[in-house]
Amino acid sequence: MNRLRATLSPYFLVLPGGLWLAIFFVIPAVFMLSLSLQTGDVVSGFSPTWSFSNYTNAIGLYHTQLLRSLAYGLAATILAIVLAYPMAYWIAFHGGTRKSTYLLLMLLPFFVSFVLRTTAWSFLLSDNGILLAPLKSWGLLPADFHVLATAPAVVLGLTYNWLPFMVLPIYLALDRVDHRIVEAGRDLYAGRTAIFTKIILPLSLPGVFAGVIMTFVPASSDFVNSQVLGGTANTMIGNVIQSQYFVASNYPIASVLSFTLMALLLIGIFAYARALGTKDIMEAAAR
Amino acid sequence: MGDTATKSGGHVKTVVAAGEPPAIGLVGLSKTYGSVHGEVPAVRRLDLEVGQGEFFSLLGPSGCGKTTTMRMVAGFEVPTTGSVHLLGEDVTSIPAHRRDVNMVFQSYALFPHMTIFENVAFGLRRKAVSRSEVTSRVGQMLELVELGGMEKRRPGQLSGGQQQRVALARALVNKPRALLLDEPLGALDLKLRQSMQIELKRIQREVGITFVYVTHDQSEALTMSDRIAVMNAGVVEQLGGPREIYERPASRFVAGFIGTSNLLSGAVAKVVDGHAVIEPGDGQRVLVETTAAVVGEELELTVRPEKVRLSATKPDGDCCRILGDVTEVVYLGTSTSYAVRTDTGADMTVFLQNGSDASDVAERGDRVWLYWQARHSYPLTPVRPAEAAA
Ligand SMILES: Nc1ncnc2c1ncn2[C@@H]1O[C@H](COP(=O)(O)OP(=O)(O)O)[C@@H](O)[C@H]1O
Ligand SMILES: [Mg+2]
């Protein structure tokens, strides 16, 4: 009896999470998958026709936006690493007793709604807004210079909005680095540079790894930033899905694009994990 | 200084050879930590020389400043006053990563993300030693600590004892001017600790590098060291060979800290032949060789438990003898421990070997004479002001 309980108890523990996933992820996903293979329209209804051509058609039409999404996501992720690493490093090693205060300060803007924050950026970056207007009036920038409705604006917005998802895992990894290990490094003739490249950086890579996934996935599937900051020339796949679903009511195409994006992200992450997610990467970095 | 040549183990080693600079020299070294509660003097004006190739121990209770001293030698703490010298060279202002000493940390502090090979190779790689030399030196060192074949493992896959050996190899492979070991065996269980003690001695003999060994375990220090500095409250109370420290403790603190020791005190009745004599009455007397005794003044002395014998009748001769009642008898296998309360009010411990000769065996409640040779009595220096304040 006890043995039975011992074998079963892990399953009871995953039961709530498992149910959650089943109800809110697996069932809708199966539903969407079947929808992606149907044809028809909202008026006359959709019928299951196993039309795989939906996929080839949609990818043919929207491959630009798909690739653009991945590219923007990647750019935002790289930019986020560059910004987040020094921040996390500073808080972890120079934050002293105020570490949690600094973390809170960093997170404070993110208590404001995501859409509102992005809209605030569109005010900041607007063609004659508080940033560009003075620069233009001093003649530092040409009058027709603009940031809004460009790719960098979207990437900047994405970077900003997912920065905490990069800072937090890196901070946690850095904070866990045992100071005695750093001292051992100093004892073994490692100067500042070697301490960083051979000890601290490799030990923090798992944090960077987690941050990359947590930033890249939502950033590539976002549509708010390109809508608010990007204008019409920089639409991402999220915008297409959104308009196909809510404007054109073309549910099969919206499902097809969602699945394609999901598949691309999963493939990308698995490839990334295979290449970088093992301990060998830490080892290689430390050599 | 030290009379380590008297060690029974066999090999004779000279200490702080004339003409050669000491491996480590500490001159007036102090460290005071500032804290919210005020200043914490951790080490007070330490003067110490450790000879080349010596196995030197810093022994003292927790908090006496051993780690602080080591960290100043390694370069992790800046001394408040004084200087650190390595082979005669003043290194006080040289940062840790450019000091030619290495440390074995109590927590091992191995690099968790590197293989055993890379851990041991770390120091050599920083010193830009050639690739082939790194391979051969790391291989040799791993053989020396009996970890051959473990190169590809990670620290997490090794037992505590093996990790300890890696930490040792990682430091020794650099051939430092001195190796600092801060309670390196503290995390191991008793059996492993004892075998590692023997291992460490063997390794030190083979590589011939100066070891400075920090411990709070007196038996560890006594069995392994060429010389011992007994520390208390930031100062060295006594410096000498293990036998000297054990048999002739210079202060009450050392006597109490090293093994079980018997403390006796009394007013000096007379001084004869360079011996002070205490006479508690009834034919009892305690002799102790000293030049500093003044008739009428209190004198404190120690005698080791295994030097004392028991007798039912009053012993003859010019030995020390006092009367007491046996309060406890504890059988310890090869020996028996007797607790005796003397008529003067002191609690004495006596260790007797359990041999065939059972003549001096007593039982609980027996009235006995305790006697020993006068040369086994050691006078203690008066209590230091620092100790009295603590
Ligand atoms: N970083 C520090 N800050 C303040 N006080 C310290 C610090 N390190 C040690 N001390 C104090 O210095 C004294 C000696 O400590 P330590 O050298 O670690 O002793 P040991 O190694 O002999 O146990 C202790 O009273 C300890 O509390
Ligand atoms: Mg210590």
XYZ file of C-alpha atoms and ligand atoms in Angstrom:
705
model
C 0.000 0.000 0.000
C 2.765 2.376 0.979
C 4.692 1.331 -2.070
C 1.683 2.086 -4.241
C 1.362 5.460 -2.631
C 5.057 6.133 -3.180
C 4.777 5.319 -6.887
C 1.616 7.328 -7.329
C 2.390 10.429 -5.321
C 4.571 12.083 -7.992
C 1.618 11.826 -10.351
C -0.682 13.470 -7.826
C 1.793 16.288 -7.589
C 1.726 16.957 -11.324
C -2.052 16.551 -11.473
C -3.016 20.242 -11.051
C -0.417 21.427 -13.536
C -1.217 18.578 -15.892
C -4.916 19.368 -15.823
C -4.195 23.001 -16.433
C -2.050 22.191 -19.443
C -4.627 19.729 -20.799
C -7.565 22.109 -20.506
C -5.918 25.348 -21.507
C -3.228 24.209 -23.879
C -3.628 20.718 -25.334
C -7.371 20.881 -26.052
C -7.253 24.332 -27.715
C -4.148 23.283 -29.620
C -5.867 20.195 -30.996
C -8.885 22.303 -31.844
C -6.702 24.867 -33.620
C -4.799 22.147 -35.433
C -8.000 20.765 -36.878
C -9.136 24.314 -37.698
C -5.899 24.910 -39.603
C -6.811 22.116 -41.988
C -10.370 23.302 -42.715
C -11.730 25.427 -45.526
C -14.699 27.758 -45.771
C -15.694 31.166 -44.384
C -17.477 32.576 -41.352
C -20.798 32.954 -43.185
C -21.153 29.479 -44.623
C -19.055 27.815 -41.908
C -15.804 25.839 -41.985
C -15.634 22.198 -42.925
C -12.846 19.689 -42.208
C -11.265 19.020 -45.579
C -7.707 18.053 -44.543
C -6.468 20.798 -46.799
C -2.711 20.822 -46.128
C -2.459 23.353 -48.919
C -3.513 25.912 -46.256
C 0.034 25.646 -44.970
C 1.821 26.095 -48.270
C -0.488 28.949 -49.197
C -0.101 30.824 -45.921
C 3.667 30.377 -45.744
C 3.918 31.481 -49.375
C 1.956 34.618 -48.569
C 3.504 35.525 -45.219
C 7.042 34.132 -45.143
C 8.424 37.687 -45.018
C 6.592 38.397 -41.780
C 7.582 35.025 -40.353
C 11.265 35.606 -41.009
C 11.010 39.230 -39.889
C 9.522 38.082 -36.578
C 12.392 35.708 -35.960
C 14.922 38.366 -36.949
C 13.370 41.026 -34.702
C 13.122 38.508 -31.857
C 16.767 37.599 -32.288
C 17.913 41.209 -32.458
C 15.891 42.099 -29.363
C 17.317 39.083 -27.525
C 20.912 39.993 -28.334
C 20.325 43.609 -27.375
C 18.687 42.447 -24.139
C 21.747 40.333 -23.247
C 24.013 43.311 -23.844
C 21.895 45.533 -21.606
C 20.912 42.968 -18.980
C 24.258 41.320 -18.275
C 26.043 44.391 -16.876
C 22.917 45.319 -14.930
C 22.590 41.862 -13.388
C 26.333 41.757 -12.752
C 26.311 45.076 -10.988
C 23.345 44.176 -8.792
C 24.753 40.727 -7.921
C 28.315 41.801 -7.117
C 28.001 45.444 -6.114
C 24.444 45.572 -4.804
C 25.555 44.820 -1.265
C 22.629 44.692 1.108
C 20.378 46.611 -1.301
C 20.141 43.958 -3.996
C 16.383 43.537 -3.691
C 15.860 47.294 -3.783
C 17.761 47.551 -7.055
C 15.852 44.624 -8.511
C 12.586 46.249 -7.518
C 13.676 49.548 -9.096
C 14.487 47.706 -12.292
C 11.078 46.014 -12.264
C 9.098 49.080 -11.244
C 8.206 50.291 -14.797
C 6.880 46.836 -15.522
C 4.104 47.201 -13.034
C 2.504 49.478 -15.619
C 0.458 47.794 -18.339
C 2.422 46.491 -21.279
C 0.349 48.356 -23.877
C 0.574 51.601 -21.931
C 4.352 51.328 -21.664
C 4.656 50.733 -25.394
C 2.369 53.664 -26.117
C 4.549 55.826 -23.878
C 7.501 54.835 -26.048
C 5.640 55.938 -29.146
C 5.245 59.385 -27.545
C 8.906 59.483 -26.626
C 10.069 58.482 -30.076
C 7.501 60.404 -32.098
C 8.860 62.515 -34.982
C 8.538 65.776 -33.081
C 8.430 64.327 -29.573
C 10.503 65.301 -26.574
C 13.519 63.318 -27.754
C 13.710 64.158 -31.422
C 12.332 67.716 -31.468
C 15.219 69.322 -29.525
C 17.815 67.387 -31.503
C 16.214 68.537 -34.720
C 15.911 72.158 -33.589
C 19.632 72.160 -32.690
C 20.346 70.883 -36.134
C 21.869 67.663 -34.871
C 19.391 65.619 -36.859
C 17.823 66.263 -40.268
C 14.218 67.443 -40.115
C 12.862 64.348 -41.772
C 14.654 62.014 -39.379
C 12.324 59.573 -37.675
C 12.538 56.567 -35.434
C 8.930 55.510 -35.300
C 7.769 53.188 -38.066
C 11.244 51.728 -38.441
C 12.628 48.318 -37.630
C 14.942 49.663 -34.861
C 11.908 51.179 -33.114
C 10.227 47.781 -32.996
C 13.386 46.030 -31.837
C 13.973 48.657 -29.149
C 10.410 48.257 -27.938
C 10.726 44.491 -27.833
C 14.037 44.722 -25.994
C 12.619 47.099 -23.437
C 9.498 45.086 -22.815
C 11.298 41.797 -22.183
C 14.381 43.107 -20.447
C 13.359 41.822 -16.978
C 13.057 38.306 -18.374
C 16.713 38.566 -19.286
C 17.935 40.378 -16.170
C 16.311 38.101 -13.608
C 17.691 34.708 -14.701
C 21.161 36.181 -15.270
C 21.027 37.859 -11.875
C 20.013 34.605 -10.203
C 22.873 32.724 -11.855
C 25.420 35.400 -10.928
C 24.149 35.681 -7.378
C 24.697 31.954 -6.916
C 28.386 32.161 -7.830
C 30.242 31.270 -4.637
C 32.675 34.033 -3.648
C 35.062 31.373 -2.375
C 35.320 29.998 -5.909
C 36.203 33.473 -7.122
C 38.840 33.684 -4.387
C 40.203 30.303 -5.417
C 40.567 31.766 -8.911
C 42.465 34.766 -7.579
C 44.641 32.430 -5.540
C 45.466 30.547 -8.750
C 46.832 33.645 -10.502
C 43.650 34.741 -12.305
C 43.425 38.533 -12.739
C 40.156 40.405 -13.247
C 39.767 39.374 -16.876
C 40.477 35.705 -16.301
C 38.181 35.666 -13.240
C 35.384 36.954 -15.435
C 35.954 34.924 -18.570
C 36.986 31.652 -16.940
C 34.822 31.584 -13.836
C 31.989 34.092 -13.597
C 30.870 34.080 -17.229
C 30.797 30.291 -17.624
C 28.958 29.882 -14.338
C 26.349 32.459 -15.382
C 25.710 30.946 -18.818
C 22.757 28.836 -17.630
C 21.099 32.121 -16.628
C 21.800 33.644 -20.037
C 20.459 30.481 -21.626
C 17.188 30.721 -19.690
C 16.965 34.464 -20.391
C 17.360 33.908 -24.120
C 14.455 31.485 -24.235
C 12.273 33.656 -22.026
C 12.968 36.706 -24.194
C 13.167 35.258 -27.689
C 9.883 33.320 -27.608
C 7.552 36.128 -26.507
C 9.455 38.777 -28.468
C 9.152 36.893 -31.763
C 5.449 36.283 -31.333
C 4.607 39.808 -30.169
C 2.358 42.096 -32.206
C 1.849 45.106 -29.939
C 5.292 46.620 -30.438
C 5.221 46.471 -34.225
C 1.661 47.810 -34.211
C 2.416 50.746 -31.923
C 6.007 51.509 -32.931
C 6.498 49.834 -36.293
C 3.989 51.256 -38.737
C 2.870 49.275 -41.768
C 6.230 48.371 -43.239
C 7.447 46.397 -40.244
C 4.572 44.064 -39.435
C 5.408 40.864 -37.646
C 3.660 37.534 -37.891
C 1.740 38.324 -34.712
C 0.074 41.235 -36.507
C -0.904 38.999 -39.410
C -2.379 36.348 -37.116
C -4.249 38.980 -35.188
C -5.749 40.604 -38.273
C -6.554 37.292 -39.959
C -8.373 36.145 -36.861
C -10.143 39.263 -35.661
C -10.459 41.318 -38.853
C -10.665 38.884 -41.758
C -12.154 36.093 -39.638
C -10.036 33.686 -41.637
C -9.624 31.241 -38.756
C -7.805 28.504 -40.711
C -5.072 30.893 -41.916
C -4.651 32.349 -38.417
C -4.280 28.803 -37.049
C -1.851 27.813 -39.774
C 0.383 30.810 -39.027
C 0.217 30.202 -35.272
C 1.309 26.615 -35.741
C 4.030 27.517 -38.157
C 5.425 30.083 -35.715
C 5.213 27.599 -32.870
C 7.005 24.961 -34.913
C 9.746 27.399 -35.933
C 10.274 28.520 -32.337
C 10.368 24.953 -31.052
C 12.860 23.899 -33.703
C 14.972 26.949 -32.997
C 14.981 26.349 -29.264
C 15.797 22.666 -29.580
C 18.654 23.412 -31.926
C 19.854 26.104 -29.534
C 19.587 23.789 -26.546
C 21.470 21.062 -28.370
C 24.204 23.473 -29.316
C 24.544 25.475 -26.112
C 22.440 23.980 -23.354
C 24.839 21.348 -22.129
C 27.601 21.681 -19.596
C 30.131 21.513 -22.397
C 29.461 25.112 -23.256
C 30.521 26.175 -19.751
C 33.558 24.002 -20.109
C 34.401 25.436 -23.494
C 33.977 28.963 -22.224
C 36.313 28.268 -19.319
C 39.137 26.849 -21.352
C 63.795 27.500 18.630
C 62.199 24.157 17.882
C 63.636 20.842 18.978
C 61.904 18.819 16.325
C 64.845 16.476 15.947
C 63.605 14.623 18.995
C 60.539 13.363 17.143
C 60.248 9.611 17.385
C 59.031 9.226 13.801
C 62.511 8.943 12.327
C 63.430 11.637 9.824
C 65.306 14.542 11.274
C 64.651 17.961 9.867
C 66.315 21.210 10.619
C 64.092 24.184 10.968
C 64.784 27.713 9.713
C 68.247 26.881 8.449
C 70.822 29.595 8.997
C 71.447 31.828 5.992
C 68.354 30.756 4.089
C 65.472 33.215 4.129
C 62.339 31.794 5.757
C 59.595 30.641 3.372
C 57.181 32.937 5.189
C 58.015 35.818 7.477
C 55.379 37.766 9.354
C 56.503 40.979 10.976
C 54.267 42.779 13.456
C 51.225 41.587 11.543
C 47.859 42.865 12.812
C 44.353 42.849 11.463
C 41.457 44.760 12.962
C 38.046 44.402 11.393
C 35.747 47.376 11.603
C 32.116 46.486 12.251
C 28.914 48.084 13.462
C 29.799 46.914 16.968
C 33.175 48.623 16.833
C 36.625 47.302 16.122
C 37.353 43.588 16.179
C 41.063 42.856 16.681
C 41.428 39.485 14.951
C 45.228 39.263 14.833
C 47.542 41.257 17.108
C 51.145 41.995 16.223
C 52.149 38.566 15.013
C 55.857 37.817 14.495
C 56.480 34.461 12.920
C 58.965 32.696 10.676
C 58.217 29.509 8.816
C 61.265 27.659 7.491
C 61.557 26.294 3.969
C 60.159 22.790 3.640
C 58.684 22.935 7.099
C 55.314 21.484 8.101
C 54.104 24.314 10.287
C 50.782 24.389 12.119
C 48.715 27.256 13.413
C 46.690 25.748 16.215
C 44.004 27.467 18.230
C 40.334 27.559 19.074
C 37.724 28.832 16.647
C 37.858 32.614 16.281
C 41.469 33.033 17.429
C 42.532 34.557 14.108
C 43.992 31.600 12.195
C 41.986 32.143 9.018
C 42.628 35.880 9.112
C 46.376 35.239 9.355
C 46.281 32.855 6.386
C 44.200 35.258 4.337
C 46.764 37.993 4.929
C 49.546 35.664 3.774
C 47.546 34.696 0.673
C 46.729 38.335 -0.054
C 42.973 38.271 0.495
C 43.111 40.649 3.455
C 45.171 43.785 3.759
C 47.008 43.853 7.116
C 46.171 46.743 9.427
C 49.839 46.884 10.416
C 52.932 44.840 9.688
C 54.224 43.021 6.666
C 54.279 39.637 4.958
C 57.480 38.258 3.457
C 57.915 35.316 1.119
C 61.478 33.980 0.854
C 62.652 37.281 2.265
C 60.737 39.401 -0.243
C 58.142 41.856 1.095
C 54.873 40.966 -0.644
C 52.499 42.987 1.541
C 51.376 45.174 -1.347
C 51.283 42.431 -3.998
C 47.751 41.311 -4.870
C 46.644 37.723 -4.273
C 46.786 36.653 -7.892
C 50.436 37.587 -8.161
C 51.583 36.038 -4.880
C 53.456 32.823 -5.116
C 51.525 31.020 -2.399
C 48.515 28.797 -2.853
C 45.683 27.976 -0.558
C 43.611 24.891 0.068
C 40.199 26.085 1.154
C 38.184 24.321 3.821
C 35.202 24.177 1.452
C 37.585 23.021 -1.345
C 36.157 25.757 -3.639
C 36.677 23.609 -6.728
C 35.451 25.047 -10.029
C 32.172 23.173 -10.533
C 32.047 23.794 -14.274
C 35.438 22.300 -15.043
C 36.730 18.758 -15.166
C 39.241 17.575 -12.594
C 41.972 18.041 -15.181
C 40.941 21.630 -15.902
C 40.663 22.384 -12.184
C 44.221 21.248 -11.577
C 45.486 22.900 -14.775
C 43.904 26.277 -13.910
C 46.924 27.879 -12.239
C 49.388 26.598 -14.839
C 47.241 27.938 -17.678
C 47.180 31.369 -16.040
C 50.959 31.280 -15.871
C 51.053 30.409 -19.590
C 52.857 27.131 -19.065
C 53.187 25.207 -22.337
C 50.439 22.792 -23.268
C 52.583 19.678 -23.068
C 54.017 20.682 -19.718
C 50.505 21.317 -18.354
C 49.463 17.816 -19.409
C 52.471 16.145 -17.847
C 52.480 18.159 -14.614
C 48.745 17.740 -14.049
C 49.068 14.019 -14.760
C 51.940 13.656 -12.292
C 50.110 15.627 -9.643
C 46.943 13.555 -10.005
C 49.074 10.420 -9.637
C 50.636 11.868 -6.499
C 47.239 12.401 -4.876
C 46.061 9.031 -6.208
C 43.451 10.397 -8.566
C 44.909 9.024 -11.799
C 42.136 8.261 -14.291
C 39.708 10.812 -12.828
C 40.757 13.626 -15.208
C 37.460 13.780 -17.077
C 35.171 13.759 -14.065
C 33.602 16.828 -12.533
C 33.916 17.861 -8.870
C 30.272 16.973 -8.253
C 30.988 13.363 -9.170
C 33.691 12.915 -6.522
C 33.473 12.048 -2.833
C 34.496 14.554 -0.173
C 37.886 12.916 0.269
C 38.549 12.932 -3.464
C 37.526 16.580 -3.782
C 39.975 17.325 -0.987
C 42.734 15.682 -3.001
C 41.810 17.688 -6.087
C 42.004 20.900 -4.063
C 45.428 19.837 -2.852
C 46.632 18.918 -6.342
C 45.265 22.147 -7.798
C 47.400 24.145 -5.370
C 50.533 21.968 -5.303
C 50.886 21.687 -9.074
C 51.977 25.328 -9.139
C 54.968 24.578 -6.881
C 54.223 27.583 -4.643
C 56.702 29.008 -2.158
C 54.303 27.879 0.524
C 51.036 26.000 0.642
C 48.411 27.305 3.023
C 45.846 24.797 4.251
C 42.907 26.192 6.221
C 41.363 23.336 8.186
C 41.519 21.215 5.048
C 40.216 18.069 6.700
C 37.474 19.725 8.736
C 34.630 18.451 6.551
C 35.754 14.822 6.483
C 34.694 12.081 8.872
C 37.143 10.835 11.490
C 38.452 7.785 9.651
C 39.003 9.592 6.388
C 40.578 12.471 8.279
C 43.117 10.172 9.904
C 44.108 8.546 6.630
C 44.326 11.960 4.951
C 46.627 13.175 7.737
C 49.082 10.429 6.845
C 48.580 11.159 3.142
C 49.299 14.852 3.622
C 52.508 14.088 5.474
C 53.609 11.712 2.715
C 52.798 14.242 -0.001
C 54.564 17.032 1.803
C 57.681 14.867 2.182
C 57.594 13.993 -1.507
C 57.147 17.514 -2.873
C 59.214 19.252 -0.186
C 57.003 22.354 -0.231
C 56.461 24.414 2.908
C 53.063 23.646 4.438
C 51.256 26.000 6.771
C 48.464 24.020 8.278
C 45.590 25.616 10.171
C 43.647 23.478 12.594
C 41.745 23.642 15.839
C 42.397 19.948 16.424
C 45.370 19.567 18.761
C 45.968 15.897 18.002
C 46.090 16.691 14.285
C 48.656 19.415 14.879
C 50.731 17.249 17.226
C 50.927 14.267 14.878
C 51.660 16.148 11.657
C 53.729 19.211 12.428
C 57.408 19.988 12.598
C 56.514 23.067 14.594
C 53.316 24.474 16.029
C 52.253 27.992 16.892
C 49.462 27.903 19.443
C 47.229 30.939 18.945
C 44.763 32.490 21.312
C 42.790 35.694 20.874
C 44.971 36.894 18.002
C 48.375 36.252 19.588
C 50.807 33.340 19.533
C 50.905 31.883 23.031
C 53.620 29.363 22.330
C 55.838 28.323 19.463
C 57.689 25.037 19.393
C 57.875 21.409 18.379
C 54.955 19.112 19.170
C 56.753 17.446 22.075
C 57.765 20.758 23.555
C 54.249 22.155 23.204
C 52.715 19.063 24.666
C 55.054 18.411 27.538
C 56.062 21.927 28.417
C 53.079 24.172 27.815
C 54.189 27.725 28.448
C 50.881 29.145 29.543
C 47.730 28.106 31.251
C 45.908 28.474 27.950
C 48.251 26.151 26.091
C 48.181 23.620 28.919
C 44.400 23.593 28.830
C 44.099 23.555 25.069
C 46.613 20.816 24.299
C 45.364 17.497 25.595
C 44.173 16.883 29.097
C 46.377 18.589 31.566
C 46.481 18.949 35.293
C 46.765 22.392 36.776
C 48.168 22.800 40.264
C 48.917 25.912 42.229
C 50.196 26.867 45.623
C 52.423 29.252 47.541
C 56.150 28.659 47.114
C 57.503 27.423 50.469
C 61.165 27.452 49.531
C 63.557 27.451 46.602
C 66.176 24.669 46.552
C 68.653 23.898 43.729
C 66.729 25.949 41.198
C 63.526 24.180 42.173
C 60.528 25.849 43.751
C 58.866 23.684 46.373
C 55.203 23.815 47.329
C 54.355 22.039 50.567
C 50.651 21.501 51.206
C 51.354 19.534 54.454
C 51.159 15.871 55.568
C 54.462 15.193 53.822
C 53.052 16.263 50.485
C 55.214 18.344 48.190
C 55.408 19.525 44.638
C 58.692 20.466 43.029
C 59.088 22.460 39.878
C 62.212 23.643 38.147
C 62.133 27.407 37.766
C 64.391 30.353 38.107
C 61.645 32.894 38.552
C 60.034 31.673 41.782
C 59.803 33.948 44.798
C 59.150 32.447 48.221
C 55.604 33.182 49.368
C 54.229 33.884 45.918
C 51.591 31.799 44.139
C 52.975 29.493 41.482
C 50.980 27.634 38.822
C 52.214 24.470 37.178
C 51.043 21.609 35.013
C 51.762 17.940 34.823
C 50.570 15.602 32.062
C 48.140 12.838 33.132
C 50.322 10.020 31.780
C 53.310 11.139 33.839
C 51.523 10.653 37.157
C 51.440 7.333 39.072
C 49.176 6.158 41.877
C 50.152 4.485 45.134
C 48.290 3.384 48.248
C 51.368 4.046 50.368
C 53.522 7.134 50.618
C 56.154 6.996 47.856
C 59.802 7.443 48.831
C 62.470 9.507 47.151
C 62.574 13.120 46.040
C 59.620 12.917 43.647
C 56.504 15.074 43.735
C 53.685 13.556 45.803
C 50.253 14.684 46.845
C 47.255 13.053 48.508
C 43.760 12.722 47.098
C 40.560 10.702 46.784
C 39.675 8.770 43.636
C 36.362 10.146 42.354
C 36.053 8.275 39.053
C 37.641 5.320 37.266
C 37.122 4.992 33.492
C 38.378 1.948 31.649
C 39.658 2.956 28.175
C 40.954 -0.343 26.770
C 44.706 0.070 26.654
C 44.661 2.478 29.570
C 42.541 3.505 32.524
C 41.724 7.072 33.459
C 41.444 8.030 37.124
C 39.947 11.267 38.348
C 41.374 12.319 41.667
C 40.389 15.220 43.878
C 43.441 16.333 45.808
C 43.418 17.603 49.369
C 44.410 20.980 47.960
C 41.137 21.050 45.996
C 42.523 20.427 42.499
C 40.957 17.909 40.120
C 43.655 15.724 38.619
C 43.453 13.185 35.835
C 45.797 10.209 35.716
C 46.240 7.829 32.768
C 47.698 4.416 33.578
C 48.555 1.801 30.982
C 46.670 -1.468 31.515
C 49.637 -3.826 31.794
C 50.242 -7.030 33.728
C 51.524 -4.956 36.608
C 48.383 -4.188 38.564
C 50.126 -2.928 41.674
C 49.047 0.697 41.421
C 45.414 0.162 40.556
C 42.902 1.983 42.712
C 39.144 2.032 42.975
C 36.600 4.752 43.325
C 36.629 6.210 46.840
C 40.188 5.039 47.582
C 42.603 7.403 49.237
C 45.758 7.502 47.129
C 49.113 9.178 46.714
C 49.769 10.767 43.344
C 53.470 10.950 42.474
C 55.662 11.970 39.548
C 59.196 13.054 38.691
C 59.993 16.677 39.394
C 61.118 17.134 35.783
C 57.558 16.524 34.617
C 56.256 19.577 36.474
C 56.171 22.702 34.313
C 55.655 26.204 35.648
C 53.187 28.388 33.775
C 53.795 31.979 32.879
C 51.452 34.406 34.594
C 48.143 35.107 32.865
C 48.496 37.616 30.032
C 46.538 40.849 30.255
C 44.802 40.054 26.918
C 43.659 36.713 28.209
C 42.484 38.139 31.495
C 40.372 40.690 29.664
C 38.715 38.075 27.443
N 35.294 39.690 7.540
C 35.233 39.848 8.877
N 34.617 40.946 9.405
C 34.558 41.123 10.736
N 35.093 40.287 11.644
C 35.720 39.182 11.198
C 35.820 38.900 9.792
N 36.495 37.743 9.638
C 36.796 37.310 10.884
N 36.347 38.158 11.819
C 36.538 38.039 13.284
O 37.906 37.914 13.530
C 38.156 36.941 14.523
C 39.080 35.878 13.988
O 38.430 35.155 12.972
P 39.138 34.000 12.151
O 40.427 34.495 11.645
O 38.164 33.492 11.149
O 39.380 32.887 13.266
P 39.682 31.326 13.127
O 40.008 31.022 11.720
O 40.809 31.085 14.066
O 38.451 30.615 13.571
C 36.804 36.422 14.959
O 36.424 37.106 16.120
C 35.910 36.768 13.821
O 34.602 36.990 14.257
Mg 38.958 29.636 10.426
